[in-house]
Coordinates of C-alpha atoms in Angstrom, one line a residue:
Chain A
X47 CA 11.5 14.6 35.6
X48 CA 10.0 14.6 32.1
X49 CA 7.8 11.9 30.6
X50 CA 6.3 12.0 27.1
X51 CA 3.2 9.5 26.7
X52 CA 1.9 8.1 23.0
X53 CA 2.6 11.7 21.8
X54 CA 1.6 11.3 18.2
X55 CA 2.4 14.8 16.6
X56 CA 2.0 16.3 12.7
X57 CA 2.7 18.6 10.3
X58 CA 0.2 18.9 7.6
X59 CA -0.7 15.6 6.8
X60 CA 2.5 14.4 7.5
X61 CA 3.3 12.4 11.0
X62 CA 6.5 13.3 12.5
X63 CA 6.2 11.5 16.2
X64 CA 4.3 8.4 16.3
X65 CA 2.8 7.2 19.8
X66 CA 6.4 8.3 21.1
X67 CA 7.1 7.3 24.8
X68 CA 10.7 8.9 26.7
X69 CA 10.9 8.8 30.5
X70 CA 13.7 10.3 32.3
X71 CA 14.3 10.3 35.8
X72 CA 15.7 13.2 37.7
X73 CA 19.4 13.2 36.8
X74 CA 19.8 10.8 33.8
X75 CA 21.7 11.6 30.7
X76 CA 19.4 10.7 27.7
X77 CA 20.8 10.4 23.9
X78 CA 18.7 9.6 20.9
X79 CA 20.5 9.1 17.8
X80 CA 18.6 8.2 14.6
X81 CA 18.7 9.0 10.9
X82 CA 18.0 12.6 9.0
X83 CA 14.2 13.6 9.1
X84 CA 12.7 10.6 11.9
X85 CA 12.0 13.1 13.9
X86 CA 14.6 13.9 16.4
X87 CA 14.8 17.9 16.0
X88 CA 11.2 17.8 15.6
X89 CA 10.7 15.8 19.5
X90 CA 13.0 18.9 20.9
X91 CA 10.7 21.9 19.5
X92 CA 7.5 19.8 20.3
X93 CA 9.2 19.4 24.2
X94 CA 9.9 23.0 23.8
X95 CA 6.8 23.8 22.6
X96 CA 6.9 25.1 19.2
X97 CA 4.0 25.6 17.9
X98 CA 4.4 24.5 14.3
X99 CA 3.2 21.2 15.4
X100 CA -0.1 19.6 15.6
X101 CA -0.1 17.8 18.6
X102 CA -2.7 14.7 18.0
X103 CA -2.2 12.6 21.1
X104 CA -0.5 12.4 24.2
X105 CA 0.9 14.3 26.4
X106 CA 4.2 15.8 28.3
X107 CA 4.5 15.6 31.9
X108 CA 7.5 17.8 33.4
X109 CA 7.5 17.3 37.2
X110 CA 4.4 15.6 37.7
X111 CA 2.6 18.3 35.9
X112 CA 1.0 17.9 32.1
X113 CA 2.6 20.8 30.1
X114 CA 1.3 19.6 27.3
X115 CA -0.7 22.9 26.3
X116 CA 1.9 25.3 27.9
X117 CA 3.3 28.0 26.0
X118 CA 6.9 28.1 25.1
X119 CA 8.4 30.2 27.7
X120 CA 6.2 28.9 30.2
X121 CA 8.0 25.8 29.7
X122 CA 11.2 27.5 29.9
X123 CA 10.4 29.2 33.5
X124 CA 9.8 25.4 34.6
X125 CA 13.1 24.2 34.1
X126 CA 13.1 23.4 30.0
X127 CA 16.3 24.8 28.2
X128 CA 16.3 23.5 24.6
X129 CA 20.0 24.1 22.9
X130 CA 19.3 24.4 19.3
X131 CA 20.7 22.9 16.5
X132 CA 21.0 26.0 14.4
X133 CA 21.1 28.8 17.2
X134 CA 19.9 32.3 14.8
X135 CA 20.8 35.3 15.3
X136 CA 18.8 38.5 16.5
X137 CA 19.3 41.8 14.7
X138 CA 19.3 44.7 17.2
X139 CA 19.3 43.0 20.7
X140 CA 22.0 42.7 23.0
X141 CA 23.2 39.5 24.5
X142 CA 22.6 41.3 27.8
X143 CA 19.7 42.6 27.6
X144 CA 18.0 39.1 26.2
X145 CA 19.7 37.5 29.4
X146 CA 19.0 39.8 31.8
X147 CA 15.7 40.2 30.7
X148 CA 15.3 36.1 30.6
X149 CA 16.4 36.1 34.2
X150 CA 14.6 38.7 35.4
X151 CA 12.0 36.8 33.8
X152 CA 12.6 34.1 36.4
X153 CA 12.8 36.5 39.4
X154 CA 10.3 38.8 41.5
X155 CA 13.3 41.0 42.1
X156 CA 15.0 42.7 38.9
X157 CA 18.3 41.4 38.9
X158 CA 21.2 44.7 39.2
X159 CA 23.8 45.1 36.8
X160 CA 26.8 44.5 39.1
X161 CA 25.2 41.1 40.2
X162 CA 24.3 40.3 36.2
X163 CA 28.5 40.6 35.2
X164 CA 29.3 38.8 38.2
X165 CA 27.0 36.0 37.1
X166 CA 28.4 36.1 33.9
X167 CA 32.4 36.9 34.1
X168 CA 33.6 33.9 34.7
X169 CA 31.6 31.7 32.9
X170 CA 32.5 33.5 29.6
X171 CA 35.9 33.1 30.5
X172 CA 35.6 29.2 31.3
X173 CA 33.7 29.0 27.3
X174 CA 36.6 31.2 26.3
X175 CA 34.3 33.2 24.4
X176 CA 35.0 36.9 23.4
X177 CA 34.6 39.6 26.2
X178 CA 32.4 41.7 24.4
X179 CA 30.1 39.1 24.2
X180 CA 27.8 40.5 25.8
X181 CA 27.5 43.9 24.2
X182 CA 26.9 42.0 20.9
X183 CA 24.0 41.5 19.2
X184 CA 22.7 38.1 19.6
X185 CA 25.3 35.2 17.5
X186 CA 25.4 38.6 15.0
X187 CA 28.5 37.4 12.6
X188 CA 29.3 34.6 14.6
X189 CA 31.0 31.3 13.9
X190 CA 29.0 28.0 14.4
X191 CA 30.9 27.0 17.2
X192 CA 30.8 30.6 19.2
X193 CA 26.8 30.5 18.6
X194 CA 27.0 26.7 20.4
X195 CA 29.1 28.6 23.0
X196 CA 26.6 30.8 23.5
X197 CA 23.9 28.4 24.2
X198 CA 26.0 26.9 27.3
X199 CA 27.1 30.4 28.3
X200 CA 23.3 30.4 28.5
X201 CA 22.7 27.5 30.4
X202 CA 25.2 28.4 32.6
X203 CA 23.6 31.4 33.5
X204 CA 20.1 30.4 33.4
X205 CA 20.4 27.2 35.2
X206 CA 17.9 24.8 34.1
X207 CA 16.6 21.4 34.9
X208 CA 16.3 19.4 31.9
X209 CA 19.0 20.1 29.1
X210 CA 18.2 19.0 26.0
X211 CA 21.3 19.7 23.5
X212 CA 20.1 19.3 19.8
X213 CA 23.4 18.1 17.5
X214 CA 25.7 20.7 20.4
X215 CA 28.5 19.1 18.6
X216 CA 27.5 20.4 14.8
X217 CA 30.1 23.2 13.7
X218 CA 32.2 22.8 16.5
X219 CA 36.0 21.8 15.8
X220 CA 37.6 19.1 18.5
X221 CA 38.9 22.4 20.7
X222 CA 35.8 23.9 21.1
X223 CA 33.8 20.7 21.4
X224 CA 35.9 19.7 24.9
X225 CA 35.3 22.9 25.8
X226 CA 31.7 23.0 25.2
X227 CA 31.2 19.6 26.5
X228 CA 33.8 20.0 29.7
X229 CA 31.8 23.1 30.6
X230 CA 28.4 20.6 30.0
X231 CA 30.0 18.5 32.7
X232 CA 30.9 20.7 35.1
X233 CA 27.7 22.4 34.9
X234 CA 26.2 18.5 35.5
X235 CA 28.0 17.9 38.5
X236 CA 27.3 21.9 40.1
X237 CA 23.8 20.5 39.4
X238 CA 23.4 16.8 40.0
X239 CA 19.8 16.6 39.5
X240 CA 19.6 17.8 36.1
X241 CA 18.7 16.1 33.3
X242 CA 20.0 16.2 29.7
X243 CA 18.2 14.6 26.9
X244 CA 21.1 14.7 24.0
X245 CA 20.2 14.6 20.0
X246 CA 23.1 13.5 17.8
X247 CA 24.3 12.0 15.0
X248 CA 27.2 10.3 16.1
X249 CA 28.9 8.5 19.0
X250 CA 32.3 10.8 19.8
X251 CA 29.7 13.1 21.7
X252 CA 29.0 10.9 23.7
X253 CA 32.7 10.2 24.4
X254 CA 32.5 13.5 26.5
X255 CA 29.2 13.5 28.0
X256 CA 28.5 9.7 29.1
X257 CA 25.0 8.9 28.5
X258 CA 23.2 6.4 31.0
X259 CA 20.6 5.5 28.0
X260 CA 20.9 5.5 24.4
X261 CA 17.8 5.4 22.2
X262 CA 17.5 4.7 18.2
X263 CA 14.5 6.6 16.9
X264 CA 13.4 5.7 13.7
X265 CA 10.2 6.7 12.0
X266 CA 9.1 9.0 14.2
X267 CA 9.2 6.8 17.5
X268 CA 11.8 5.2 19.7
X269 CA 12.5 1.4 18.2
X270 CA 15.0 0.2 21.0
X271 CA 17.1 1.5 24.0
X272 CA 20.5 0.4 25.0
X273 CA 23.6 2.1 27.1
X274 CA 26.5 3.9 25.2
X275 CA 27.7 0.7 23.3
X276 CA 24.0 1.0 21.2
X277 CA 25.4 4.1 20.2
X278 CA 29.1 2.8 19.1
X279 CA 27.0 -0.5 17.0
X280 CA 24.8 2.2 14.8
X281 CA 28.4 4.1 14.3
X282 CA 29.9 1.2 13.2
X283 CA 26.9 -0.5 11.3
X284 CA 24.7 2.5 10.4
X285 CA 20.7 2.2 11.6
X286 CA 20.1 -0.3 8.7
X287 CA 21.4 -2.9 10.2
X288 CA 20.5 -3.3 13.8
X289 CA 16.9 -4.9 14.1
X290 CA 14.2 -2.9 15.6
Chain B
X69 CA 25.6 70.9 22.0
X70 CA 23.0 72.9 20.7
X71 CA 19.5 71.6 22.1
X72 CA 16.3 73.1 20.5
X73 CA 12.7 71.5 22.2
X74 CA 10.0 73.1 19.4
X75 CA 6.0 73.0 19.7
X76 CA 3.8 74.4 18.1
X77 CA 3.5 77.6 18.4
X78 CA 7.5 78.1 18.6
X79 CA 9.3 80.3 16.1
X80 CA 12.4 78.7 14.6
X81 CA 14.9 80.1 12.0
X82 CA 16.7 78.7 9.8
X83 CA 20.1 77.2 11.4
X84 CA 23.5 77.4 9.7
X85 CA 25.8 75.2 10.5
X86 CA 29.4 77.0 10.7
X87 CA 31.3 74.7 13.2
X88 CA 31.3 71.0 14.2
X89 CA 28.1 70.9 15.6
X90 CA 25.3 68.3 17.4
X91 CA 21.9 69.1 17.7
X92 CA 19.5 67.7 19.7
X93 CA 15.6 68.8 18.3
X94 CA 12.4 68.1 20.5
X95 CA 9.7 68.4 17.8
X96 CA 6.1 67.7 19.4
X97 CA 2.9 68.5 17.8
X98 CA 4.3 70.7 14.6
X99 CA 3.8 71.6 11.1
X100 CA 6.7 73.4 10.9
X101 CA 9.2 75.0 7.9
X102 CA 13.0 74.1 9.3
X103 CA 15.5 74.8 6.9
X104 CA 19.4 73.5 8.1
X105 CA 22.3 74.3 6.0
X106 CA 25.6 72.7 6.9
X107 CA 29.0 74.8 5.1
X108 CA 31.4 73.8 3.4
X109 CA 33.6 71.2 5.9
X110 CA 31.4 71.1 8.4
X111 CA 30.4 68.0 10.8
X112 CA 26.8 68.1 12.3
X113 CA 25.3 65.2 14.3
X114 CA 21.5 65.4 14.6
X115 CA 19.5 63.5 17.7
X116 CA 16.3 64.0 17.3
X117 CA 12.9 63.2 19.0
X118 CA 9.5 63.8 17.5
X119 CA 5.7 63.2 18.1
X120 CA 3.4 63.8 16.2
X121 CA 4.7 66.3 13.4
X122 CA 3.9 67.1 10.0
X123 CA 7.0 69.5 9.6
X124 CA 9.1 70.4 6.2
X125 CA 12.6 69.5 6.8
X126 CA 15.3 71.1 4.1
X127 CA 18.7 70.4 4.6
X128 CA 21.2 71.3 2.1
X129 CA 24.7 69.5 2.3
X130 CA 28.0 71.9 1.1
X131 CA 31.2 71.0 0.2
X132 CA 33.4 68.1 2.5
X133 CA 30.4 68.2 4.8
X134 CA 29.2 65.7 7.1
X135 CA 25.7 65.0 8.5
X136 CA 24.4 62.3 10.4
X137 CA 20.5 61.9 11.6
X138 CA 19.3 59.8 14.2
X139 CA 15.6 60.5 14.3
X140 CA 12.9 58.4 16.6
X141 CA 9.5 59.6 16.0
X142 CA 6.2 58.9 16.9
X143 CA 3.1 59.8 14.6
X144 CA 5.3 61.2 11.8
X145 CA 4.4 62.9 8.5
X146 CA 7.4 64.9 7.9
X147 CA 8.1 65.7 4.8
X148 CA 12.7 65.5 4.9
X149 CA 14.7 66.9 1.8
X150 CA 18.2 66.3 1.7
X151 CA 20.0 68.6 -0.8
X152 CA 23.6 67.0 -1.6
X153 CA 25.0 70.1 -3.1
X154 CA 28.7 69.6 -2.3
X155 CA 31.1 67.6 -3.7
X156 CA 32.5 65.1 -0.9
X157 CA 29.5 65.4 1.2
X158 CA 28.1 62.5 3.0
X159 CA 24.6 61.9 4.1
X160 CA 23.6 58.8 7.1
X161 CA 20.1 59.1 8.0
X162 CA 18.5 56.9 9.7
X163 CA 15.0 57.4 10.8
X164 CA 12.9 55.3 13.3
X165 CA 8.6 56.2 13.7
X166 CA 6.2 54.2 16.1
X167 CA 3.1 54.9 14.6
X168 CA -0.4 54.7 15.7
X169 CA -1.8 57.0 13.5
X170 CA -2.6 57.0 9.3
X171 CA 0.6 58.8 8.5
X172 CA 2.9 58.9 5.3
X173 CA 6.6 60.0 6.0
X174 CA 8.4 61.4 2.7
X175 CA 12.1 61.6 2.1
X176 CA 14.1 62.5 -1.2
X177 CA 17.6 62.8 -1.1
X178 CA 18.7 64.7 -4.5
X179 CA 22.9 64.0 -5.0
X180 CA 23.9 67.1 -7.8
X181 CA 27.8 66.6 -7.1
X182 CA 30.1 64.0 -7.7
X183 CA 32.1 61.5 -5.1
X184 CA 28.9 62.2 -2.5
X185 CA 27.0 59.5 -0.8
X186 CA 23.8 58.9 1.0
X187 CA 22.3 56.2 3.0
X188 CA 19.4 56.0 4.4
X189 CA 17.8 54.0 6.7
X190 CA 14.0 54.2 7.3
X191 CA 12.3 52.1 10.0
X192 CA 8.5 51.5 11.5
X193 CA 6.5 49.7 13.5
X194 CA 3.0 50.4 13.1
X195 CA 1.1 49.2 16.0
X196 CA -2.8 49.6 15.2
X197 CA -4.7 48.8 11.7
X198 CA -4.2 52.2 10.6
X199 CA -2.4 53.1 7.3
X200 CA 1.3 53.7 7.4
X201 CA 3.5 54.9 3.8
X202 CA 7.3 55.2 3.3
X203 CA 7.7 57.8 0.4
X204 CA 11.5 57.7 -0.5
X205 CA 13.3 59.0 -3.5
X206 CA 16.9 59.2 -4.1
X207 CA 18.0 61.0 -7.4
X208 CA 21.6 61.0 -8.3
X209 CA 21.6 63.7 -11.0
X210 CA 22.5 63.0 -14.5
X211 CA 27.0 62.9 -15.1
X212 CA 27.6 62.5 -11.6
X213 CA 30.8 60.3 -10.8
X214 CA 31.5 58.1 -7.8
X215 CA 28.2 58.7 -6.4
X216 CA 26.9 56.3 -3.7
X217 CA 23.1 55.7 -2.8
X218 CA 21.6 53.3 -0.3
X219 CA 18.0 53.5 1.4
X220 CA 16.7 50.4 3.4
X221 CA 12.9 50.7 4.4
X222 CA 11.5 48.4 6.4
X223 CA 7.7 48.5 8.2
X224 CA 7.1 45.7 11.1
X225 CA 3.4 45.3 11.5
X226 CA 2.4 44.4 14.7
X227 CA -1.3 45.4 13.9
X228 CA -3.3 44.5 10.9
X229 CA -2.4 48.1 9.9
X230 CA -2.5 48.8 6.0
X231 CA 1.6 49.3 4.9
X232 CA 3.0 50.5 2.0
X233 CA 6.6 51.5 0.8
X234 CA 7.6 53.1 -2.2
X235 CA 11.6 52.8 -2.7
X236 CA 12.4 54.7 -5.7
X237 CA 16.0 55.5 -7.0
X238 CA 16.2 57.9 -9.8
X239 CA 19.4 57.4 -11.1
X240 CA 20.6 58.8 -14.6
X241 CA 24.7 58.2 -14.4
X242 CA 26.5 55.2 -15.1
X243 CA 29.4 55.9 -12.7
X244 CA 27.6 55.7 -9.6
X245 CA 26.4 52.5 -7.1
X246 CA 23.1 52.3 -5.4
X247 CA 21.0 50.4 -3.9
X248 CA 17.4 49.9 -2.1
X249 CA 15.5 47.2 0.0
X250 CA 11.9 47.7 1.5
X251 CA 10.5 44.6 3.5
X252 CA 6.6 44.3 5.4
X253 CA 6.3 41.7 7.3
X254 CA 6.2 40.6 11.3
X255 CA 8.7 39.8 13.3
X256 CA 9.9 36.6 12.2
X257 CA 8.1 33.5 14.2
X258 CA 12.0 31.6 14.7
X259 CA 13.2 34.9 16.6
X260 CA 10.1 34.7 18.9
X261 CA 10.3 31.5 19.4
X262 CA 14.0 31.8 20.2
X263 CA 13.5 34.7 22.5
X264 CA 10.6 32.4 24.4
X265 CA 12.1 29.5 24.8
X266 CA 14.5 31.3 27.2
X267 CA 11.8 32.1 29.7
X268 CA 10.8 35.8 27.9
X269 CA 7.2 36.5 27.6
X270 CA 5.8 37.3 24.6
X271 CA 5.2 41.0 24.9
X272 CA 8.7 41.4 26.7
X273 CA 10.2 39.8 23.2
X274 CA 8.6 42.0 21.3
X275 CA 9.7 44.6 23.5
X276 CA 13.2 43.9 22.9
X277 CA 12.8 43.4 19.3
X278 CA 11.0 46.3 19.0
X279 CA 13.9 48.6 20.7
X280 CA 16.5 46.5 18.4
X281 CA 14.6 47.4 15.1
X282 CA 13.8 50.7 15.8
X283 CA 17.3 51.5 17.1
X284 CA 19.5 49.3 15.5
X285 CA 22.2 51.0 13.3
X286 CA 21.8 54.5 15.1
X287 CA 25.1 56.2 16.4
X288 CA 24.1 56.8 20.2
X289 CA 26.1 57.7 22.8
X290 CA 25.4 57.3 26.2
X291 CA 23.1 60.1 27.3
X292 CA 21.1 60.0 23.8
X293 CA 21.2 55.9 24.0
X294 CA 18.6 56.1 27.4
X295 CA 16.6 59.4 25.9
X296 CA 16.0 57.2 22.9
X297 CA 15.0 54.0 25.1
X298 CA 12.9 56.2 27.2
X299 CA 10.9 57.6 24.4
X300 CA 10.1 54.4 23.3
X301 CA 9.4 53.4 26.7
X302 CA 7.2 56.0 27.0
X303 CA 5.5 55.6 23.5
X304 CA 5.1 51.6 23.6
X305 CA 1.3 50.6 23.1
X306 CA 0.4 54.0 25.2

C-alpha cells in the first residue's frame, strides 16, 4: 500500500524527517506515537503532500507508484485521506457543496442530489452529528469533537484507502471517542483492505482501534517498532526510558 | 416584487418606497442617477445584480425603516450614499464585486438620528493586476445616541492586482458603538490545502471559496440564491 524510503524532509534549515522508512501492507493498522515536535504531524502533511516542506531525499510510493512529486489532491483521488489534527474551518462553503464537489471530483458522472443525501443520511446519524450538518458551513462554530466527527463523516463518504488519523482522539470526550472510533471500525471491516496509519499521543486510542504495529518516532525517524504493548511501555515509562 | 433590468440608455425615476417592498435591480453598463427613498416604517429588501456601472446611488432611510442590500457586481464604480435620516432606521448592506477592471467603489453611510444602525459589509475579489479601491465612510453625526456602525471590507487578490481600502469612521458622539475591519490578502494557504487534500482541484477550491466569500452573509432566498450563483458562474475568469 504505501512505502516511504530515506525521506529526509526540511523546513528552513531545520530537519523534521530524517532518512524515515514506513511500509504498510494493504490492510494493516499503523500507529506512531512519539514526543511533541519529532515529527509525527509533520510525516502526515509531507504524505499528504503539503507543500510547506522541502523534501531533500526519498521518496513515497502509494500502490506501486512514486507520488512523491504529486500534488495534494492528486494524492487524495489515489486513495490518501489525511484526518487532521486541528480540522479549520471554512467561512462561506457548505459542507455539501465541499463534499459533493470532492466526490464528484472522484467521478466522470456528477453525482445527483437524491443519491448525495442517501450517501450521507445514515452515516450522519451513525456519528450522531447534527442534521443540519450539512447545510453548515464547514466546522463554522463547532466543538472539537463535532469537527473530529466531521472528518469520519468524511471518510465515510469518501471512502479511502489509506487512513491516516492525526491525534482523532484530541478534544474528544470518552462518548464521542467510541463513537468516532466504533464508526472507524466499522468503516474498517466494510473495507478490509484499507489501511490506517494512526498518530497519537497515548495508548487508550489504541484500546479502540487495535493496531498490528506500533512505532516510536523520535527525532525525526522511526527508532523501534513493536505491537500494541510498545505502546502501553512508553505510557507507562514515557519515551525516555525505552532504548532506541 | 418589483423587478427593474436598467441599461444604459433606460430612464429611471426616483422610487419611493410606500409599502413592504423587494426590489430586484439589473444594472448593466450605466452611469446612472437612482435616488430610493424608503418612508417612514417601511421594509425594502434590495437583490441586486450589476456589471459594469458607474451609477450614483442615494438612498435616504425615514423613520422605523428597514433596508437591506444584497448587491453582486461585476466591474463596479458606483458611487452608494446611504442617508439615515430616521430615528430607528436600520441599514445591512452588503455588497459583493468581481472585478477585472481598475475600478474604485465608494460608500458613505451618514447616521443624523439617534438609536439607528448600519452595517456594512463590502467584499472583492479582484482577479487580474488591475487596481481595485474600497472608499467607505461612515459618519455618525455629532449628539447622536445609541447609534450603531459596522463596515467590514475585505479584497481577495487572486491576481497581482494593486488593492487598496480606505475604512473611515467619522464619528463625533460618545453614546454610540462602531466598528471597522479591512483585510488584503489571498485566500489562506491552510484552507486550500484543506479543500485539496479532499480530492478538490485547485481551481474548483477557489471556486467554492470564491462563491463563499462573495456570498457569505447575504440574505438569499431560494430563487435569488441560484441568480446570484449564476452570475458568478457566468462572470468567473470570463
Amino acid at each position: 500500500m504505501l512505502k516511504i524510503d530515506k525521506l529526509t524532509a526540511k523546513i528552513g534549515d531545520r530537519k523534521i524527517l530524517d532518512k524515515f522508512d514506513l511500509e504498510i501492507q494493504d490492510g494493516e493498522i499503523h500507529a506512531i506515537m512519539g514526543p511533541n515536535g519529532t515529527g509525527k504531524s509533520t510525516l502526515s502533511k509531507i504524505i499528504m503532500g503539503s507543500n510547506d516542506y522541502d523534501i531533500k531525499n526519498g521518496s513515497i510510493i502509494f500502490n506501486g507508484e512514486d507520488i512523491t512529486n504529486l500534488e495534494v489532491d492528486e494524492r487524495s483521488r489515489k486513495g490518501i485521506f489525511l484526518s487532521m489534527q486541528s480540522p479549520i474551518s471554512v467561512e462561506g462553503v457548505t459542507n455539501r457543496e465541499f463534499l459533493r464537489t470532492a466526490l464528484n471530483a472522484r467521478s466522470n458522472e456528477p453525482l445527483g442530489l437524491f443519491d448525495f443525501i442517501k450517501k450521507t443520511e445514515q452515516n450522519i446519524k451513525d456519528l450522531d452529528i447534527k442534521n443540519d450538518i450539512l447545510t453548515q458551513n464547514i466546522n463554522d462554530g463547532s466543538s472539537g469533537g463535532e469537527r473530529k466527527k466531521n472528518e469520519v463523516l468524511q471518510i465515510k463518504v469518501l471512502e479511502p484507502s489509506f487512513i491516516i488519523l492525526d491525534e482523532i482522539d484530541s478534544g474528544l470526550d470518552v462518548d464521542s471517542l467510541k463513537i468516532v472510533c466504533d464508526n472507524l471500525n466499522k468503516y474498517k471491516e466494510e473495507h478490509p483492505k484499507t489501511s490506517i496509519l494512526i498518530i497519537t499521543h497515548y495508548s487508550r486510542l489504541l484500546d479502540y482501534i487495535k493496531p498490528d504495529f506500533v512505532h516510536k518516532m523520535m527525532d525525526g525517524r522511526i527508532v523501534e517498532t513493536g505491537d500494541v504493548s510498545l505502546a502501553y511501555e512508553i505510557d507507562k515509562s514515557g519515551y525516555g526510558e525505552i532504548d532506541a | 416584487m418589483l423587478k427593474l433590468n436598467v441599461t444604459r440608455d433606460d430612464k429611471l425615476d426616483d422610487i419611493i418606497i410606500t409599502e413592504d417592498t423587494s426590489i430586484e435591480l439589473n444594472l448593466v453598463n450605466c452611469n446612472k442617477d437612482i435616488n430610493i427613498d424608503v418612508m417612514d416604517n417601511m421594509c425594502l429588501e434590495v437583490f441586486e445584480l450589476d456589471i459594469n456601472t458607474k451609477n450614483k446611488i442615494n438612498y435616504n432611510l425615514r423613520e422605523n425603516s428597514r433596508v437591506i442590500v444584497n448587491k453582486l457586481a461585476r466591474d463596479n464604480s458606483d458611487i452608494t450614499t446611504v442617508k439615515i435620516d430616521g430615528e430607528n432606521a436600520s441599514l445591512k448592506y452588503y455588497s459583493s464585486i468581481m472585478n477585472y477592471k481598475n475600478n474604485e467603489y465608494t460608500f458613505k453611510t451618514i447616521q443624523s438620528k439617534d438609536n439607528t444602525e448600519s452595517i456594512v459589509v463590502n467584499h472583492c475579489i479582484n482577479f487580474t493586476n488591475n487596481t481595485f479601491k474600497f472608499l467607505v465612510d461612515s459618519k455618525i453625526n455629532k449628539k447622536m445616541h445609541n447609534c450603531y456602525s459596522m463596515q467590514d471590507n475585505k479584497i481577495i487578490d487572486l491576481g497581482n492586482g494593486h488593492n487598496y481600502i480606505t475604512p473611515n469612521l467619522l464619528v463625533d458622539s460618545e453614546d454610540i458603538e462602531a466598528e471597522h475591519s479591512a483585510y488584503i490578502g489571498k485566500f489562506k494557504k491552510d484552507v486550500l490545502f484543506y479543500l485539496m487534500s479532499r480530492g478538490i482541484k485547485k481551481e474548483d477550491a477557489e471556486m467554492l471559496l470564491t462563491k463563499g466569500f462573495l456570498l457569505h452573509n447575504m440574505i438569499l432566498t431560494g430563487g435569488e440564491e441560484t441568480d446570484f450563483n449564476s452570475f458568478i458562474d457566468n462572470n468567473y475568469n470570463n
